[in-house]
mmCIF file of C-alpha atoms and ligand atoms in Angstrom:
data_model
loop_
_atom_site.group_PDB
_atom_site.id
_atom_site.type_symbol
_atom_site.label_atom_id
_atom_site.label_comp_id
_atom_site.label_asym_id
_atom_site.label_seq_id
_atom_site.Cartn_x
_atom_site.Cartn_y
_atom_site.Cartn_z
ATOM 1 C CA MET A 212 89.460 127.775 147.649
ATOM 2 C CA ALA A 213 90.726 131.345 147.342
ATOM 3 C CA ASP A 214 91.162 133.423 150.394
ATOM 4 C CA TYR A 215 88.628 136.282 150.534
ATOM 5 C CA THR A 216 89.729 137.601 153.932
ATOM 6 C CA PRO A 217 89.863 141.418 153.873
ATOM 7 C CA LYS A 218 93.218 142.963 154.739
ATOM 8 C CA PRO A 219 94.355 146.536 155.499
ATOM 9 C CA GLU A 220 96.162 146.545 152.147
ATOM 10 C CA HIS A 221 92.780 146.317 150.328
ATOM 11 C CA LYS A 222 91.830 149.599 151.787
ATOM 12 C CA PHE A 223 88.136 148.744 152.391
ATOM 13 C CA THR A 224 86.301 151.533 154.177
ATOM 14 C CA PHE A 225 82.807 152.199 155.260
ATOM 15 C CA GLY A 226 81.026 155.461 156.239
ATOM 16 C CA LEU A 227 79.550 155.784 159.706
ATOM 17 C CA TRP A 228 76.305 156.431 157.880
ATOM 18 C CA THR A 229 76.464 153.164 155.885
ATOM 19 C CA VAL A 230 76.557 150.317 158.454
ATOM 20 C CA GLY A 231 74.857 152.833 160.844
ATOM 21 C CA ASN A 232 71.974 153.239 158.582
ATOM 22 C CA ILE A 233 68.795 152.705 160.456
ATOM 23 C CA GLY A 234 66.515 151.766 157.721
ATOM 24 C CA ARG A 235 64.431 154.820 157.421
ATOM 25 C CA ASP A 236 62.988 155.562 154.000
ATOM 26 C CA PRO A 237 60.659 158.274 152.531
ATOM 27 C CA PHE A 238 57.664 155.996 153.346
ATOM 28 C CA GLY A 239 58.680 154.320 156.607
ATOM 29 C CA GLU A 240 60.175 154.897 159.997
ATOM 30 C CA PRO A 241 63.496 153.326 161.054
ATOM 31 C CA THR A 242 63.599 149.449 161.298
ATOM 32 C CA ARG A 243 66.716 149.122 163.424
ATOM 33 C CA ASP A 244 68.380 150.794 166.396
ATOM 34 C CA PRO A 245 71.128 153.265 165.971
ATOM 35 C CA ILE A 246 74.699 152.051 166.660
ATOM 36 C CA SER A 247 77.146 154.372 168.267
ATOM 37 C CA PRO A 248 80.182 155.631 166.349
ATOM 38 C CA VAL A 249 82.409 153.762 168.753
ATOM 39 C CA ASP A 250 80.507 150.584 168.323
ATOM 40 C CA ILE A 251 80.591 150.965 164.501
ATOM 41 C CA VAL A 252 84.325 151.283 164.709
ATOM 42 C CA ARG A 253 84.459 148.136 166.672
ATOM 43 C CA MET A 254 82.156 146.363 164.218
ATOM 44 C CA LEU A 255 84.414 147.470 161.238
ATOM 45 C CA ALA A 256 87.431 146.162 162.973
ATOM 46 C CA GLU A 257 85.735 142.824 163.522
ATOM 47 C CA VAL A 258 84.732 142.484 159.942
ATOM 48 C CA GLY A 259 88.245 143.301 158.726
ATOM 49 C CA ALA A 260 87.722 146.785 157.243
ATOM 50 C CA TRP A 261 90.677 149.190 157.084
ATOM 51 C CA GLY A 262 88.967 152.596 157.682
ATOM 52 C CA VAL A 263 85.872 154.527 158.691
ATOM 53 C CA ASN A 264 84.752 157.775 156.982
ATOM 54 C CA LEU A 265 82.268 160.302 158.378
ATOM 55 C CA HIS A 266 80.301 163.476 158.020
ATOM 56 C CA ASP A 267 80.651 165.859 160.769
ATOM 57 C CA ASN A 268 77.224 165.134 162.202
ATOM 58 C CA ASP A 269 77.519 161.279 161.946
ATOM 59 C CA LEU A 270 79.858 161.820 164.981
ATOM 60 C CA VAL A 271 79.143 165.160 166.596
ATOM 61 C CA PRO A 272 75.561 166.223 166.788
ATOM 62 C CA ILE A 273 74.886 169.508 165.105
ATOM 63 C CA ASP A 274 73.895 171.169 168.338
ATOM 64 C CA ALA A 275 76.583 169.711 170.614
ATOM 65 C CA THR A 276 78.588 172.173 172.796
ATOM 66 C CA ALA A 277 82.337 172.609 172.422
ATOM 67 C CA ALA A 278 82.934 170.432 175.594
ATOM 68 C CA GLU A 279 80.613 167.721 174.269
ATOM 69 C CA ARG A 280 82.283 167.776 170.989
ATOM 70 C CA ASP A 281 85.699 167.313 172.414
ATOM 71 C CA GLN A 282 84.495 164.328 174.640
ATOM 72 C CA ILE A 283 82.828 162.513 171.606
ATOM 73 C CA VAL A 284 85.917 163.085 169.498
ATOM 74 C CA ALA A 285 88.274 161.909 172.294
ATOM 75 C CA ASP A 286 86.187 158.687 172.689
ATOM 76 C CA PHE A 287 86.175 158.129 168.943
ATOM 77 C CA LYS A 288 89.914 158.530 168.634
ATOM 78 C CA TRP A 289 90.322 156.100 171.458
ATOM 79 C CA ALA A 290 88.208 153.457 169.565
ATOM 80 C CA MET A 291 90.308 154.062 166.478
ATOM 81 C CA ASP A 292 93.535 153.585 168.338
ATOM 82 C CA GLU A 293 92.247 150.658 170.155
ATOM 83 C CA THR A 294 91.227 148.891 166.918
ATOM 84 C CA GLY A 295 93.714 150.158 164.390
ATOM 85 C CA ILE A 296 90.744 151.589 162.244
ATOM 86 C CA VAL A 297 91.968 154.713 160.289
ATOM 87 C CA CYS A 298 89.842 157.643 159.001
ATOM 88 C CA PRO A 299 91.039 158.294 155.515
ATOM 89 C CA MET A 300 88.110 160.557 154.313
ATOM 90 C CA ALA A 301 85.788 163.116 155.884
ATOM 91 C CA THR A 302 82.933 165.099 154.619
ATOM 92 C CA THR A 303 80.284 167.572 155.658
ATOM 93 C CA ASN A 304 76.635 167.146 156.145
ATOM 94 C CA LEU A 305 75.268 170.014 154.132
ATOM 95 C CA PHE A 306 71.925 168.398 153.393
ATOM 96 C CA ALA A 307 70.103 167.219 156.452
ATOM 97 C CA ASP A 308 69.393 170.417 158.274
ATOM 98 C CA PRO A 309 66.291 172.410 157.101
ATOM 99 C CA ALA A 310 68.599 175.372 156.764
ATOM 100 C CA PHE A 311 69.974 173.730 153.597
ATOM 101 C CA LYS A 312 66.605 172.951 152.055
ATOM 102 C CA ASP A 313 67.404 175.012 148.952
ATOM 103 C CA GLY A 314 71.142 174.383 148.778
ATOM 104 C CA ALA A 315 74.193 175.149 150.833
ATOM 105 C CA PHE A 316 77.051 176.615 148.745
ATOM 106 C CA THR A 317 74.486 177.381 145.987
ATOM 107 C CA SER A 318 71.629 178.789 148.038
ATOM 108 C CA ASN A 319 70.116 182.106 147.053
ATOM 109 C CA ASP A 320 70.533 183.181 150.673
ATOM 110 C CA PRO A 321 74.021 184.702 151.402
ATOM 111 C CA ALA A 322 73.636 183.666 155.089
ATOM 112 C CA VAL A 323 73.041 180.062 154.197
ATOM 113 C CA ARG A 324 76.124 180.112 151.884
ATOM 114 C CA ALA A 325 78.242 181.716 154.671
ATOM 115 C CA TYR A 326 77.005 179.157 157.240
ATOM 116 C CA ALA A 327 77.724 176.328 154.759
ATOM 117 C CA LEU A 328 81.305 177.524 154.480
ATOM 118 C CA GLN A 329 81.705 177.917 158.273
ATOM 119 C CA LYS A 330 80.207 174.422 158.837
ATOM 120 C CA THR A 331 82.598 172.958 156.320
ATOM 121 C CA MET A 332 85.702 174.571 157.834
ATOM 122 C CA ARG A 333 84.825 173.274 161.244
ATOM 123 C CA SER A 334 84.255 169.820 159.774
ATOM 124 C CA MET A 335 87.617 170.003 157.882
ATOM 125 C CA ASP A 336 89.207 170.727 161.308
ATOM 126 C CA LEU A 337 87.500 167.658 162.664
ATOM 127 C CA GLY A 338 88.657 165.505 159.693
ATOM 128 C CA ALA A 339 92.197 166.717 159.951
ATOM 129 C CA GLU A 340 92.222 165.766 163.725
ATOM 130 C CA LEU A 341 91.229 162.237 162.893
ATOM 131 C CA GLY A 342 93.967 161.969 160.065
ATOM 132 C CA ALA A 343 91.731 162.251 156.945
ATOM 133 C CA LYS A 344 93.664 163.298 153.795
ATOM 134 C CA ILE A 345 90.688 163.103 151.413
ATOM 135 C CA TYR A 346 87.792 165.595 151.844
ATOM 136 C CA VAL A 347 84.610 164.703 149.954
ATOM 137 C CA PHE A 348 82.078 167.217 148.654
ATOM 138 C CA TRP A 349 78.680 165.758 147.881
ATOM 139 C CA GLY A 350 76.262 168.536 147.006
ATOM 140 C CA GLY A 351 73.067 166.747 147.860
ATOM 141 C CA ARG A 352 70.969 169.826 148.124
ATOM 142 C CA GLU A 353 72.795 171.817 145.432
ATOM 143 C CA GLY A 354 70.123 171.840 142.855
ATOM 144 C CA ALA A 355 66.570 172.708 142.114
ATOM 145 C CA GLU A 356 62.912 171.706 141.528
ATOM 146 C CA CYS A 357 61.932 175.168 140.300
ATOM 147 C CA ASP A 358 64.228 176.613 137.712
ATOM 148 C CA SER A 359 62.534 179.865 137.894
ATOM 149 C CA ALA A 360 63.999 180.359 141.341
ATOM 150 C CA LYS A 361 67.628 180.011 140.703
ATOM 151 C CA ASN A 362 69.978 180.736 137.869
ATOM 152 C CA PRO A 363 71.928 177.515 137.297
ATOM 153 C CA ALA A 364 74.885 179.369 136.029
ATOM 154 C CA GLU A 365 74.850 181.357 139.279
ATOM 155 C CA GLY A 366 74.831 177.884 141.046
ATOM 156 C CA VAL A 367 77.997 176.924 139.235
ATOM 157 C CA LYS A 368 79.746 180.242 140.112
ATOM 158 C CA ARG A 369 78.718 180.071 143.822
ATOM 159 C CA PHE A 370 79.961 176.472 144.043
ATOM 160 C CA ARG A 371 83.286 177.407 142.454
ATOM 161 C CA GLU A 372 83.766 180.292 144.854
ATOM 162 C CA ALA A 373 83.109 177.874 147.828
ATOM 163 C CA ILE A 374 85.533 175.273 146.586
ATOM 164 C CA ASN A 375 88.161 177.855 145.826
ATOM 165 C CA PHE A 376 87.713 179.506 149.398
ATOM 166 C CA LEU A 377 88.003 175.974 151.019
ATOM 167 C CA CYS A 378 91.056 174.965 149.040
ATOM 168 C CA GLU A 379 92.825 178.007 150.472
ATOM 169 C CA TYR A 380 91.461 177.155 153.963
ATOM 170 C CA SER A 381 92.979 173.737 153.687
ATOM 171 C CA LYS A 382 96.404 175.095 152.485
ATOM 172 C CA ASP A 383 96.392 177.803 155.121
ATOM 173 C CA ASN A 384 96.141 175.220 157.861
ATOM 174 C CA ASP A 385 98.471 172.707 156.265
ATOM 175 C CA TYR A 386 95.804 170.078 156.284
ATOM 176 C CA GLY A 387 97.154 168.301 153.159
ATOM 177 C CA TYR A 388 93.663 167.561 151.889
ATOM 178 C CA ARG A 389 92.859 166.486 148.438
ATOM 179 C CA PHE A 390 89.320 167.301 147.594
ATOM 180 C CA ALA A 391 87.042 164.746 145.907
ATOM 181 C CA LEU A 392 83.801 166.140 144.408
ATOM 182 C CA GLU A 393 80.950 163.649 144.233
ATOM 183 C CA PRO A 394 78.335 163.978 141.406
ATOM 184 C CA LYS A 395 74.759 162.732 141.508
ATOM 185 C CA PRO A 396 72.055 163.417 139.051
ATOM 186 C CA ASN A 397 69.039 163.550 141.451
ATOM 187 C CA GLU A 398 67.777 162.631 144.936
ATOM 188 C CA PRO A 399 67.152 164.413 147.233
ATOM 189 C CA ARG A 400 66.718 167.397 144.668
ATOM 190 C CA SER A 401 64.815 166.917 141.418
ATOM 191 C CA ASP A 402 67.987 167.924 139.641
ATOM 192 C CA ILE A 403 71.445 168.292 141.332
ATOM 193 C CA TYR A 404 74.004 170.507 139.739
ATOM 194 C CA PHE A 405 77.057 168.858 138.193
ATOM 195 C CA PRO A 406 75.011 165.509 137.662
ATOM 196 C CA THR A 407 77.745 163.182 136.275
ATOM 197 C CA VAL A 408 81.495 162.591 136.540
ATOM 198 C CA GLY A 409 82.029 164.116 133.167
ATOM 199 C CA SER A 410 80.298 167.314 134.247
ATOM 200 C CA MET A 411 82.309 167.426 137.467
ATOM 201 C CA LEU A 412 85.561 167.067 135.603
ATOM 202 C CA GLY A 413 84.626 169.933 133.361
ATOM 203 C CA PHE A 414 83.886 172.118 136.400
ATOM 204 C CA ILE A 415 87.193 171.114 138.234
ATOM 205 C CA ALA A 416 89.231 172.550 135.354
ATOM 206 C CA THR A 417 87.758 175.946 136.089
ATOM 207 C CA LEU A 418 89.021 176.072 139.750
ATOM 208 C CA ASP A 419 91.831 178.265 140.953
ATOM 209 C CA ASP A 420 93.848 175.172 142.117
ATOM 210 C CA SER A 421 92.417 172.486 140.050
ATOM 211 C CA GLU A 422 95.408 170.232 140.975
ATOM 212 C CA MET A 423 94.125 169.532 144.517
ATOM 213 C CA VAL A 424 90.604 168.633 143.382
ATOM 214 C CA GLY A 425 89.427 165.389 141.814
ATOM 215 C CA VAL A 426 86.323 163.268 141.790
ATOM 216 C CA ASN A 427 84.586 160.696 144.061
ATOM 217 C CA PRO A 428 82.504 158.740 141.437
ATOM 218 C CA GLU A 429 79.721 156.484 142.825
ATOM 219 C CA VAL A 430 78.386 153.428 141.047
ATOM 220 C CA ALA A 431 74.722 154.133 141.872
ATOM 221 C CA HIS A 432 74.857 157.748 140.813
ATOM 222 C CA GLU A 433 75.980 157.019 137.212
ATOM 223 C CA HIS A 434 73.641 154.147 137.112
ATOM 224 C CA MET A 435 70.646 156.284 138.204
ATOM 225 C CA ALA A 436 71.507 158.410 135.120
ATOM 226 C CA GLY A 437 71.761 155.304 132.920
ATOM 227 C CA LEU A 438 75.453 155.719 132.342
ATOM 228 C CA ASN A 439 78.340 153.309 132.071
ATOM 229 C CA PHE A 440 80.188 153.655 135.403
ATOM 230 C CA LEU A 441 83.398 152.049 134.151
ATOM 231 C CA HIS A 442 83.694 154.653 131.420
ATOM 232 C CA ALA A 443 83.278 157.423 133.945
ATOM 233 C CA VAL A 444 85.871 156.084 136.142
ATOM 234 C CA ALA A 445 88.190 155.413 133.376
ATOM 235 C CA GLN A 446 87.962 159.060 132.169
ATOM 236 C CA ALA A 447 88.545 160.275 135.704
ATOM 237 C CA TRP A 448 91.546 158.016 136.082
ATOM 238 C CA GLU A 449 92.925 159.044 132.734
ATOM 239 C CA ALA A 450 92.727 162.693 133.767
ATOM 240 C CA GLY A 451 94.574 161.868 137.168
ATOM 241 C CA LYS A 452 91.288 162.733 138.985
ATOM 242 C CA LEU A 453 90.252 159.424 140.531
ATOM 243 C CA PHE A 454 90.912 160.500 144.236
ATOM 244 C CA HIS A 455 88.286 158.323 145.755
ATOM 245 C CA ILE A 456 85.454 155.912 144.838
ATOM 246 C CA ASP A 457 82.022 155.094 146.210
ATOM 247 C CA LEU A 458 81.135 151.456 145.692
ATOM 248 C CA ASN A 459 77.601 150.097 145.920
ATOM 249 C CA ASP A 460 75.144 148.836 143.481
ATOM 250 C CA GLN A 461 71.991 149.970 141.778
ATOM 251 C CA MET A 462 69.651 149.138 138.862
ATOM 252 C CA PHE A 463 69.530 151.644 135.974
ATOM 253 C CA GLY A 464 66.776 154.309 136.201
ATOM 254 C CA ARG A 465 65.517 153.492 139.662
ATOM 255 C CA TYR A 466 65.352 155.330 142.992
ATOM 256 C CA ASP A 467 68.670 155.650 144.945
ATOM 257 C CA GLN A 468 69.072 152.122 145.987
ATOM 258 C CA ASP A 469 72.500 151.976 147.650
ATOM 259 C CA PHE A 470 72.623 148.175 147.492
ATOM 260 C CA ARG A 471 75.457 145.996 148.737
ATOM 261 C CA PHE A 472 78.370 146.170 146.204
ATOM 262 C CA GLY A 473 78.004 143.251 143.770
ATOM 263 C CA SER A 474 74.453 142.438 144.491
ATOM 264 C CA MET A 475 72.969 143.794 141.173
ATOM 265 C CA MET A 476 75.052 144.559 138.134
ATOM 266 C CA ILE A 477 77.603 141.660 138.181
ATOM 267 C CA LYS A 478 79.326 142.163 134.776
ATOM 268 C CA GLN A 479 79.682 145.920 135.241
ATOM 269 C CA ASN A 480 81.165 145.560 138.702
ATOM 270 C CA PHE A 481 83.427 142.871 137.519
ATOM 271 C CA HIS A 482 84.869 145.263 134.673
ATOM 272 C CA LEU A 483 85.143 148.058 137.354
ATOM 273 C CA VAL A 484 87.192 145.963 139.749
ATOM 274 C CA ARG A 485 89.432 144.678 136.945
ATOM 275 C CA PHE A 486 90.068 148.299 135.846
ATOM 276 C CA LEU A 487 90.882 149.489 139.330
ATOM 277 C CA GLU A 488 93.254 146.521 139.937
ATOM 278 C CA ASP A 489 94.808 146.609 136.475
ATOM 279 C CA VAL A 490 95.652 150.312 136.613
ATOM 280 C CA GLY A 491 96.840 150.179 140.248
ATOM 281 C CA TYR A 492 94.289 152.485 141.868
ATOM 282 C CA ASP A 493 95.614 152.738 145.420
ATOM 283 C CA GLY A 494 92.928 154.758 147.127
ATOM 284 C CA SER A 495 90.238 153.636 149.467
ATOM 285 C CA ARG A 496 87.623 151.234 148.321
ATOM 286 C CA HIS A 497 84.800 152.910 150.124
ATOM 287 C CA PHE A 498 81.336 151.188 150.380
ATOM 288 C CA ASP A 499 78.685 153.872 150.320
ATOM 289 C CA ALA A 500 75.857 151.392 150.636
ATOM 290 C CA HIS A 501 73.373 150.134 153.320
ATOM 291 C CA ALA A 502 71.727 146.952 154.238
ATOM 292 C CA TYR A 503 68.275 146.144 153.189
ATOM 293 C CA ARG A 504 65.665 147.705 155.333
ATOM 294 C CA SER A 505 64.712 144.221 156.466
ATOM 295 C CA SER A 506 67.920 143.581 158.081
ATOM 296 C CA GLN A 507 68.811 143.718 161.849
ATOM 297 C CA TYR A 508 72.239 144.027 163.354
ATOM 298 C CA GLU A 509 73.556 140.564 162.497
ATOM 299 C CA ASP A 510 72.405 140.860 158.860
ATOM 300 C CA VAL A 511 74.016 144.364 158.716
ATOM 301 C CA VAL A 512 77.378 142.624 159.666
ATOM 302 C CA GLU A 513 76.610 140.153 156.748
ATOM 303 C CA PHE A 514 76.104 143.051 154.453
ATOM 304 C CA ALA A 515 79.527 144.587 155.416
ATOM 305 C CA HIS A 516 81.225 141.206 154.927
ATOM 306 C CA GLY A 517 79.358 140.867 151.616
ATOM 307 C CA CYS A 518 80.674 144.217 150.140
ATOM 308 C CA MET A 519 84.296 143.300 150.780
ATOM 309 C CA ARG A 520 83.900 139.638 149.752
ATOM 310 C CA SER A 521 82.237 140.620 146.492
ATOM 311 C CA TYR A 522 85.119 142.961 145.686
ATOM 312 C CA LEU A 523 87.674 140.232 146.491
ATOM 313 C CA VAL A 524 85.823 137.681 144.335
ATOM 314 C CA PHE A 525 85.708 140.099 141.413
ATOM 315 C CA LYS A 526 89.346 140.741 141.934
ATOM 316 C CA GLU A 527 90.110 137.043 141.831
ATOM 317 C CA LYS A 528 87.946 136.731 138.579
ATOM 318 C CA ALA A 529 89.935 139.510 137.136
ATOM 319 C CA ALA A 530 93.203 137.754 137.761
ATOM 320 C CA GLN A 531 91.661 134.686 136.216
ATOM 321 C CA PHE A 532 90.579 136.623 133.140
ATOM 322 C CA ASN A 533 93.965 138.082 132.832
ATOM 323 C CA ALA A 534 95.605 134.619 133.079
ATOM 324 C CA ASP A 535 93.252 132.928 130.685
ATOM 325 C CA GLY A 536 95.194 131.916 127.586
ATOM 326 C CA GLU A 537 92.247 131.799 125.338
ATOM 327 C CA ILE A 538 91.037 135.140 126.408
ATOM 328 C CA GLN A 539 94.560 136.647 126.096
ATOM 329 C CA GLU A 540 94.974 135.140 122.709
ATOM 330 C CA LEU A 541 91.641 136.665 121.584
ATOM 331 C CA LEU A 542 92.660 140.102 122.961
ATOM 332 C CA ALA A 543 96.095 139.896 121.214
ATOM 333 C CA GLU A 544 94.225 139.172 117.935
ATOM 334 C CA ILE A 545 91.810 141.973 118.389
ATOM 335 C CA ASN A 546 94.673 144.395 119.143
ATOM 336 C CA ALA A 547 97.033 143.256 116.565
ATOM 337 C CA ASP A 548 99.286 145.963 115.216
ATOM 338 C CA ASP A 549 101.984 145.487 112.593
ATOM 339 C CA GLY A 550 103.469 148.857 113.275
ATOM 340 C CA ARG A 551 102.622 150.248 109.881
ATOM 341 C CA TYR A 552 101.027 153.419 111.275
ATOM 342 C CA ALA A 553 103.501 153.950 114.188
ATOM 343 C CA TYR A 554 104.587 157.177 112.539
ATOM 344 C CA LEU A 555 101.277 158.691 113.622
ATOM 345 C CA ASN A 556 101.992 158.125 117.361
ATOM 346 C CA SER A 557 104.197 161.125 117.640
ATOM 347 C CA GLY A 558 101.439 163.423 116.582
ATOM 348 C CA TYR A 559 101.291 165.820 113.692
ATOM 349 C CA SER A 560 104.064 166.671 111.395
ATOM 350 C CA ARG A 561 103.953 167.862 107.723
ATOM 351 C CA ALA A 562 105.750 164.522 106.605
ATOM 352 C CA ALA A 563 103.243 162.353 108.538
ATOM 353 C CA ALA A 564 100.241 164.193 107.133
ATOM 354 C CA ASP A 565 101.611 163.814 103.587
ATOM 355 C CA GLN A 566 102.394 160.103 104.078
ATOM 356 C CA LEU A 567 98.865 159.641 105.402
ATOM 357 C CA LYS A 568 97.160 161.351 102.589
ATOM 358 C CA ALA A 569 99.000 159.362 100.045
ATOM 359 C CA THR A 570 97.955 156.028 101.767
ATOM 360 C CA GLU A 571 95.407 153.719 100.110
ATOM 361 C CA PHE A 572 93.151 151.958 102.666
ATOM 362 C CA ASP A 573 91.397 148.688 102.314
ATOM 363 C CA ARG A 574 88.094 149.956 103.368
ATOM 364 C CA ALA A 575 86.113 146.869 102.395
ATOM 365 C CA GLY A 576 88.673 144.703 104.165
ATOM 366 C CA MET A 577 88.411 146.672 107.298
ATOM 367 C CA GLY A 578 84.587 146.467 107.223
ATOM 368 C CA ALA A 579 84.655 142.741 106.551
ATOM 369 C CA ARG A 580 86.988 141.868 109.435
ATOM 370 C CA ASN A 581 85.466 139.568 112.008
ATOM 371 C CA LEU A 582 85.727 140.916 115.570
ATOM 372 C CA PRO A 583 85.319 137.887 118.001
ATOM 373 C CA TYR A 584 83.470 140.024 120.720
ATOM 374 C CA GLU A 585 80.714 137.390 121.009
ATOM 375 C CA ARG A 586 83.134 134.771 121.882
ATOM 376 C CA LEU A 587 85.131 137.106 124.210
ATOM 377 C CA ASP A 588 81.965 138.207 126.050
ATOM 378 C CA GLN A 589 80.879 134.545 126.526
ATOM 379 C CA LEU A 590 84.161 133.634 127.855
ATOM 380 C CA THR A 591 83.949 136.509 130.286
ATOM 381 C CA PHE A 592 80.504 135.230 131.370
ATOM 382 C CA ASP A 593 81.916 131.656 131.764
ATOM 383 C CA VAL A 594 84.730 133.110 133.952
ATOM 384 C CA LEU A 595 82.270 135.061 136.100
ATOM 385 C CA LEU A 596 79.852 132.154 136.552
ATOM 386 C CA GLY A 597 82.690 129.810 137.645
ATOM 387 C CA VAL A 598 82.191 127.431 134.592
ATOM 388 C CA ARG A 599 85.787 127.915 133.438
HETATM 389 C C1 GCO B 376 74.158 159.914 148.651
HETATM 390 C C2 GCO B 376 75.688 160.150 148.660
HETATM 391 C C3 GCO B 376 76.273 160.307 150.034
HETATM 392 C C4 GCO B 376 77.610 160.844 150.022
HETATM 393 C C5 GCO B 376 78.099 161.124 151.366
HETATM 394 C C6 GCO B 376 79.515 161.589 151.424
HETATM 395 O O1 GCO B 376 73.548 159.495 147.648
HETATM 396 O O2 GCO B 376 73.547 160.104 149.746
HETATM 397 O O3 GCO B 376 76.213 159.167 147.964
HETATM 398 O O4 GCO B 376 76.145 159.041 150.710
HETATM 399 O O5 GCO B 376 78.454 159.995 149.437
HETATM 400 O O6 GCO B 376 77.462 162.257 151.743
HETATM 401 O O7 GCO B 376 79.832 162.617 150.803
HETATM 402 MN MN1 MN B 377 74.791 157.813 146.886
HETATM 403 MN MN1 MN B 378 78.332 158.532 147.927
#
């Protein structure tokens, strides 16, 4: 029996808001008691996680005094030291307070935009104090219901100005942050700006210092938009922009479900984990999910175990897939290359263009070739379901 024990090298992290979720939804009141940040750190250590991530207000209430803040942060750091739990990522809550009801960085109100910047700088100070090196931006309220009220191009511009400003703030303070922007198509807004990973990648290229900014893709967010998450992650990876990842699970086209990783889309998640492991992604594996509303504390602990266990099971299946002789033979057959067109690999030259133009192709032969993807997909299924 394989060992599915989580270890620090797996870099499994949970947000304070994930295992700390109290089961409130738009139709119903909380179903479980809050857990203090210090107790969450202890719980994460017990289940074998590596790190904890947080929004400023997951730890420090928005109306805390400076003295209260310092005490809370000191207690939290003590719990981190005691347990060995690290804090690799921090972020700002720019969505809960009514001040942000029509956006933070993209609000029409200059005072709200300025307050959002100030709140983020303070939260960056906090993250730096806890050792975070990744700073996430999820623009939950940056969007609209009423497109008559806001010019979306203005929204893009305002978001850019904010990120440019905060990049400089990070550098000015030697925080060493890398920013990870997290797209989502909707919820809580009807439409959120920069709805997908591709959209965010396009935006990043327009920043003053695009080097220090990447993405934080989330399974649920691309699935809500009906998109292939693996493809989004692969594009981000190929662009050198996969700075962080939010793992959870979600049916296509539904409300924001935030299910336990591996609980819903098994084949998609398998391919995702195989990709992350094969390319050597070495960032956090962050679970941005929460337990069902029906769970109490002991089942929340099971939820946390489950996220990490599912990842490790997928990882084991990926190794099995990679070591399977029949699968590898099929892949070799599918990717066969006799080197005849290698002259195209170095890009354009007049000689290459002339040679290519003079080539006769067996178009009918190419079309008639059998691609054994049915067999390959069934073998994948058999690996996943443990019958191979
Ligand atoms: C959501 C988002 C958030 C962010 C978090 C960190 O759908 O609510 O995924 O959980 O990830 O705010 O930036
Ligand atoms: Mn989410
Ligand atoms: Mn998220």
